[in-house]
PDB file of C-alpha atoms in Angstrom:
ATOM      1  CA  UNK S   1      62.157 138.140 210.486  1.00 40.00           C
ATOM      2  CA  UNK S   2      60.866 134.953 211.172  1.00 44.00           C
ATOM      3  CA  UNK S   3      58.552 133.442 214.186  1.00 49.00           C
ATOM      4  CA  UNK S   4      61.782 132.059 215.471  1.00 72.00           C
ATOM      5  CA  UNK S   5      63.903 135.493 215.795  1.00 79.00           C
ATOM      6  CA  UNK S   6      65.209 134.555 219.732  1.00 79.00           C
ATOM      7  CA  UNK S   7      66.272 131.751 218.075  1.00 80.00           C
ATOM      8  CA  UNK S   8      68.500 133.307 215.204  1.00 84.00           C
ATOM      9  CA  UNK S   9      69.416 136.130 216.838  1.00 86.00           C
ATOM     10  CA  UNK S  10      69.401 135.369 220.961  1.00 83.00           C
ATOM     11  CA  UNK S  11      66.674 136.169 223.027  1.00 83.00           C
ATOM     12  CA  UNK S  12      69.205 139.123 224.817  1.00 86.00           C
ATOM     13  CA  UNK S  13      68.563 141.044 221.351  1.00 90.00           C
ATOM     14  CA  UNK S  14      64.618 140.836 220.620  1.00 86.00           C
ATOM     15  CA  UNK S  15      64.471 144.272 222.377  1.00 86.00           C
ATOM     16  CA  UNK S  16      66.787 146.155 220.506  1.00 90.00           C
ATOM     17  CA  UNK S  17      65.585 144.037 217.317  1.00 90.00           C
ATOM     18  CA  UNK S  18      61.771 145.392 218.027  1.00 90.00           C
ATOM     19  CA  UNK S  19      63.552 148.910 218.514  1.00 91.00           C
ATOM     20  CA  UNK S  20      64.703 148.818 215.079  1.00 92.00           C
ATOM     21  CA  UNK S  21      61.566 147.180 213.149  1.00 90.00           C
ATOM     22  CA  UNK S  22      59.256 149.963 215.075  1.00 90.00           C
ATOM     23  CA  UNK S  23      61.289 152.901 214.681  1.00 92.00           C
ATOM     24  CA  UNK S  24      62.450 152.554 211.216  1.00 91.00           C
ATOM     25  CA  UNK S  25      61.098 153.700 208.023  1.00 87.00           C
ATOM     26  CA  UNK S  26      58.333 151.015 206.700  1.00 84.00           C
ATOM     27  CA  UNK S  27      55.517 149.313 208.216  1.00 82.00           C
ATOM     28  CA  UNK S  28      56.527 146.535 210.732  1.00 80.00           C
ATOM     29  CA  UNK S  29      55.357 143.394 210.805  1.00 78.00           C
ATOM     30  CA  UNK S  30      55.422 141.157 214.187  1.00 75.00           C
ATOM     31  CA  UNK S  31      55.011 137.477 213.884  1.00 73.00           C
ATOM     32  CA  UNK S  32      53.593 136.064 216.395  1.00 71.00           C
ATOM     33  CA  UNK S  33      55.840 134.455 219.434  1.00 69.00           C
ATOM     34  CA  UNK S  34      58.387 137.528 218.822  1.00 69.00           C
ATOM     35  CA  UNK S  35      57.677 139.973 220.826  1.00 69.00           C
ATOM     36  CA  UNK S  36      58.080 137.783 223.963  1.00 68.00           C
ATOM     37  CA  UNK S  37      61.406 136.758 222.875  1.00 70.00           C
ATOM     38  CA  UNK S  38      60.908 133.025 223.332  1.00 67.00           C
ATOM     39  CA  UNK S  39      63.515 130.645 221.014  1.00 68.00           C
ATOM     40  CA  UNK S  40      61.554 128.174 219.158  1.00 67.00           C
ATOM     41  CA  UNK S  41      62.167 125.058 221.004  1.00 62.00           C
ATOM     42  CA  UNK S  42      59.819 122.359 222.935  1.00 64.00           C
ATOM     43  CA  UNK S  43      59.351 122.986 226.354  1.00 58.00           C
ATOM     44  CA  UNK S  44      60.404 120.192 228.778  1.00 61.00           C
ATOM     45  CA  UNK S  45      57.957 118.962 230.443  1.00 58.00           C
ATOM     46  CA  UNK S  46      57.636 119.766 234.044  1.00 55.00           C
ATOM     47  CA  UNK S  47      59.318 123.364 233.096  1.00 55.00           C
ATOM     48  CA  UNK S  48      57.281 126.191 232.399  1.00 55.00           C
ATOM     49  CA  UNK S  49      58.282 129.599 231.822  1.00 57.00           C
ATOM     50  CA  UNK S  50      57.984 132.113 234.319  1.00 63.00           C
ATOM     51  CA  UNK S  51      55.024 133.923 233.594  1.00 69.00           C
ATOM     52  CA  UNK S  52      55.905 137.059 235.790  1.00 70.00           C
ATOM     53  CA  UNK S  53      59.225 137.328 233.310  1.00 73.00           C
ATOM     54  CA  UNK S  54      56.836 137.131 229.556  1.00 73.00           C
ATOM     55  CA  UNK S  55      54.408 139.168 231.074  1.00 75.00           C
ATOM     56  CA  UNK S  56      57.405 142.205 231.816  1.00 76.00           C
ATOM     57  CA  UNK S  57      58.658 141.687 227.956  1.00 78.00           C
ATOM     58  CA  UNK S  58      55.384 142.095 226.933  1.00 82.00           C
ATOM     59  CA  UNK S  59      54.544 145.053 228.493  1.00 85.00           C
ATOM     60  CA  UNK S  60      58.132 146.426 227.315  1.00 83.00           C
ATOM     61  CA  UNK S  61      56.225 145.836 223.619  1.00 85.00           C
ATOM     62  CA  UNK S  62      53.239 147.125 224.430  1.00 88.00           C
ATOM     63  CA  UNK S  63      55.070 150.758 225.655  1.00 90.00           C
ATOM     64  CA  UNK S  64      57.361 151.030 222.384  1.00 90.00           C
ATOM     65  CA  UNK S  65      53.826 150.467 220.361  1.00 87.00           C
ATOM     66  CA  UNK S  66      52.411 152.795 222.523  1.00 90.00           C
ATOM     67  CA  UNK S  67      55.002 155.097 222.101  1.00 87.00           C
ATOM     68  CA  UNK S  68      55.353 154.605 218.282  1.00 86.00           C
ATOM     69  CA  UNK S  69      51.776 155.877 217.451  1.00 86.00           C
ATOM     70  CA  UNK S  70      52.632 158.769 219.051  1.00 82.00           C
ATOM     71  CA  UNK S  71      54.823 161.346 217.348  1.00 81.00           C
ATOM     72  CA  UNK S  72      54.582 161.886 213.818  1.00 83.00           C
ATOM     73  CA  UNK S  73      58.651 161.573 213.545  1.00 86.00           C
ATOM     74  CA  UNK S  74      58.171 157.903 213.848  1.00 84.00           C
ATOM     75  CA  UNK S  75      55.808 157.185 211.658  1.00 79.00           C
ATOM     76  CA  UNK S  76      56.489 159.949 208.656  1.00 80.00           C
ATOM     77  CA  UNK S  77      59.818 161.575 209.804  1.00 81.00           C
ATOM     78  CA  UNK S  78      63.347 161.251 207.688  1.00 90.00           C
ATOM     79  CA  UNK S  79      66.059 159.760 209.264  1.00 93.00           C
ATOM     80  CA  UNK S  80      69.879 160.239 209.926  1.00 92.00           C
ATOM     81  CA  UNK S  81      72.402 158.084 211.080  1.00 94.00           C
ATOM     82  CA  UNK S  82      74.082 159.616 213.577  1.00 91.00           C
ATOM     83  CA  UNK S  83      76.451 156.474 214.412  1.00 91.00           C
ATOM     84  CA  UNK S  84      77.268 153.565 213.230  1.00 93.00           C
ATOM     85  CA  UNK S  85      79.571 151.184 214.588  1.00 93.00           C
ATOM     86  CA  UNK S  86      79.833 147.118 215.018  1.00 95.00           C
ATOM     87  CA  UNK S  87      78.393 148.104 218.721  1.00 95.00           C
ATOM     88  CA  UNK S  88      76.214 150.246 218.333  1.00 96.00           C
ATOM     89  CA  UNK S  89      73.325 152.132 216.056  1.00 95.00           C
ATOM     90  CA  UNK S  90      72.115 155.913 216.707  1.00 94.00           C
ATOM     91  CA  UNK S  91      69.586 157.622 214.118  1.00 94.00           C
ATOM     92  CA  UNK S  92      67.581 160.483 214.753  1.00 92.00           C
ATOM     93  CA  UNK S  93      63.876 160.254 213.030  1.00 92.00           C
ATOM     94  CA  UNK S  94      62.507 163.082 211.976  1.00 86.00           C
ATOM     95  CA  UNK S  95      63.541 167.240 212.071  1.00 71.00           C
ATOM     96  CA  UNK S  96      63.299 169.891 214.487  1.00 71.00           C
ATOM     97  CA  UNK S  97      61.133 169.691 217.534  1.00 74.00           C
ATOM     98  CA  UNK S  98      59.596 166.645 216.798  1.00 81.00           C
ATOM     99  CA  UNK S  99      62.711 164.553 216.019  1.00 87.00           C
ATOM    100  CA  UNK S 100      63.697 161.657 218.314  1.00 90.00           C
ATOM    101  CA  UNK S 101      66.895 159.936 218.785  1.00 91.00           C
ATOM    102  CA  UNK S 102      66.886 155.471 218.617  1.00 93.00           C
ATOM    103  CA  UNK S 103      69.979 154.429 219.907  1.00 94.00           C
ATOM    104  CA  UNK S 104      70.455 150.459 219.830  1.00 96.00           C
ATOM    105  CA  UNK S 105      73.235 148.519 221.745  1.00 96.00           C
ATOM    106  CA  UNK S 106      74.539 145.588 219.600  1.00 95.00           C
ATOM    107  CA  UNK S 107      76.928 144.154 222.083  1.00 96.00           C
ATOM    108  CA  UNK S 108      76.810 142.702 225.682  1.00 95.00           C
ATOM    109  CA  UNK S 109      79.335 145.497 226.916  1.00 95.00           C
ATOM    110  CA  UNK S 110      78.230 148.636 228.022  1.00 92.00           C
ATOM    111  CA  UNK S 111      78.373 151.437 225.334  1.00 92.00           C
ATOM    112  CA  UNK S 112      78.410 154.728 225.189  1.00 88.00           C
ATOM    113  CA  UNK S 113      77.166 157.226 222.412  1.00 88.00           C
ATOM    114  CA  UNK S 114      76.388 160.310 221.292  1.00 83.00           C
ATOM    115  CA  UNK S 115      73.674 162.297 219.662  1.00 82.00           C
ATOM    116  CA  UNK S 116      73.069 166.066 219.537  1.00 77.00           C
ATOM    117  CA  UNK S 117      71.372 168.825 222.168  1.00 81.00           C
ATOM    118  CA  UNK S 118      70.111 167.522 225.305  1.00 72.00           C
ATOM    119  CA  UNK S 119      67.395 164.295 225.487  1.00 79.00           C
ATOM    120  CA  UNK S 120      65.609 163.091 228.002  1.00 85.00           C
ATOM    121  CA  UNK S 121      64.447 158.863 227.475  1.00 88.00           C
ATOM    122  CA  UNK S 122      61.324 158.716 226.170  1.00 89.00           C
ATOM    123  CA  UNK S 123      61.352 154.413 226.066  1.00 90.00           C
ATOM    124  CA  UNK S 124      63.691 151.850 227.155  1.00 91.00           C
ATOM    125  CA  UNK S 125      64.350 148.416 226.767  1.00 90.00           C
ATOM    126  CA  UNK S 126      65.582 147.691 229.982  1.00 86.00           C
ATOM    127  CA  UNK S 127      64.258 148.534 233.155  1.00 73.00           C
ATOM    128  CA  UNK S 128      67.583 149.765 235.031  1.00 64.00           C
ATOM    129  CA  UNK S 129      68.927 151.570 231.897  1.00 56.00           C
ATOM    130  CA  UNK S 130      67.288 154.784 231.079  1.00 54.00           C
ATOM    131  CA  UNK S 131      67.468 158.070 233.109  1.00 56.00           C
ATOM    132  CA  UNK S 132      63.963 159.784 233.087  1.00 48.00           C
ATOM    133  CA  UNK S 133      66.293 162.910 233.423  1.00 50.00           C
ATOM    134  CA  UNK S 134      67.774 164.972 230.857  1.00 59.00           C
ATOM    135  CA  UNK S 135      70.960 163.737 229.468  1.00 67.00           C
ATOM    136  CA  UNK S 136      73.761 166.002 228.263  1.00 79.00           C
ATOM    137  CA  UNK S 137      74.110 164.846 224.538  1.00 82.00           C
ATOM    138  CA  UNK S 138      75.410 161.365 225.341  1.00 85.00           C
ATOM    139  CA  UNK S 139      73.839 157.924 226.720  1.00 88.00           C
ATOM    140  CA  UNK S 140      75.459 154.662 228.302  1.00 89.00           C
ATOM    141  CA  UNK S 141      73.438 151.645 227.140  1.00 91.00           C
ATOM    142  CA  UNK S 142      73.816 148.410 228.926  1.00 91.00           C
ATOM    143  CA  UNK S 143      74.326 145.103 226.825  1.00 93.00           C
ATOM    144  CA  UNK S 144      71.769 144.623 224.578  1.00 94.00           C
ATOM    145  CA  UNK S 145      69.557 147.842 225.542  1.00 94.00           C
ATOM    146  CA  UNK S 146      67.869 149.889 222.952  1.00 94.00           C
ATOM    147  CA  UNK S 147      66.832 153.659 223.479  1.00 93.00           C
ATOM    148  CA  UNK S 148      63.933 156.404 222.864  1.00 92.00           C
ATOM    149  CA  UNK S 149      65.667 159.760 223.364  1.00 90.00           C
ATOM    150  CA  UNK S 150      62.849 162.577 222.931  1.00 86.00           C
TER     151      UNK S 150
END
């Protein structure tokens, strides 16, 4: 990944590209500019960004890190792909009770997917998607949304 990942890949996926980079295997590495999500282009002048809108993605960043250092699954646990389809990603990191499910939306339609016993959503990337409540072995992601199921 480069400094200009909005720009390769659309600034609609950065979230569920940051999913994936800090809930795989590996050590992640962030360059900076990413994890607002801004293309690399020149600003015109006399527009600025909203500031309320960076400051929300940023704090989406700042929960998933927060969130990361937390259970061991993500930073030591195995992993199993529990779906994999042109639309949409589901693994589950780690075993037993301290395995989480990452389910990643790769489309801009709704999908809806699967994963085993009953999760509640531990992190989301968007902030209408995600239940807090307990979810009965299957999710609906909106376009683009990416998914901590504990």
């Amino acid at each position: 990944m480069s400094a200009e990942l909005a720009s390769r890949i659309g600034t609609e996926r950065v979230p569920g590209a940051l999913a994936l980079l800090l809930t795989l295997k590996g050590t992640p590495t962030l360059y900076y500019g990413d994890e607002l999500g801004l293309p690399d282009a020149p600003v015109e002048a006399g527009r600025a960004r909203d500031c309320a809108e960076l400051r929300s993605r940023l704090s989406r960043v700042r929960e998933l890190l927060k969130v990361r250092r937390k259970p061991a699954a993500l930073r030591q646990g195995d992993i199993a792909v529990l779906s994999a389809h042109p639309d949409h990603l589901a693994y589950l990191r780690g075993d037993g009770e301290d395995s989480l499910v990452v389910a990643v939306n790769l489309s801009g339609r709704d999908q809806r997917v699967a994963f085993p016993g009953v999760r509640s959503t531990l992190w989301s990337s968007s902030f209408t998607g995600g239940e807090r409540d307990r979810l009965p072995g299957e999710v609906t992601l909106a376009p683009f949304e990416a998914r901590l199921l504990r």
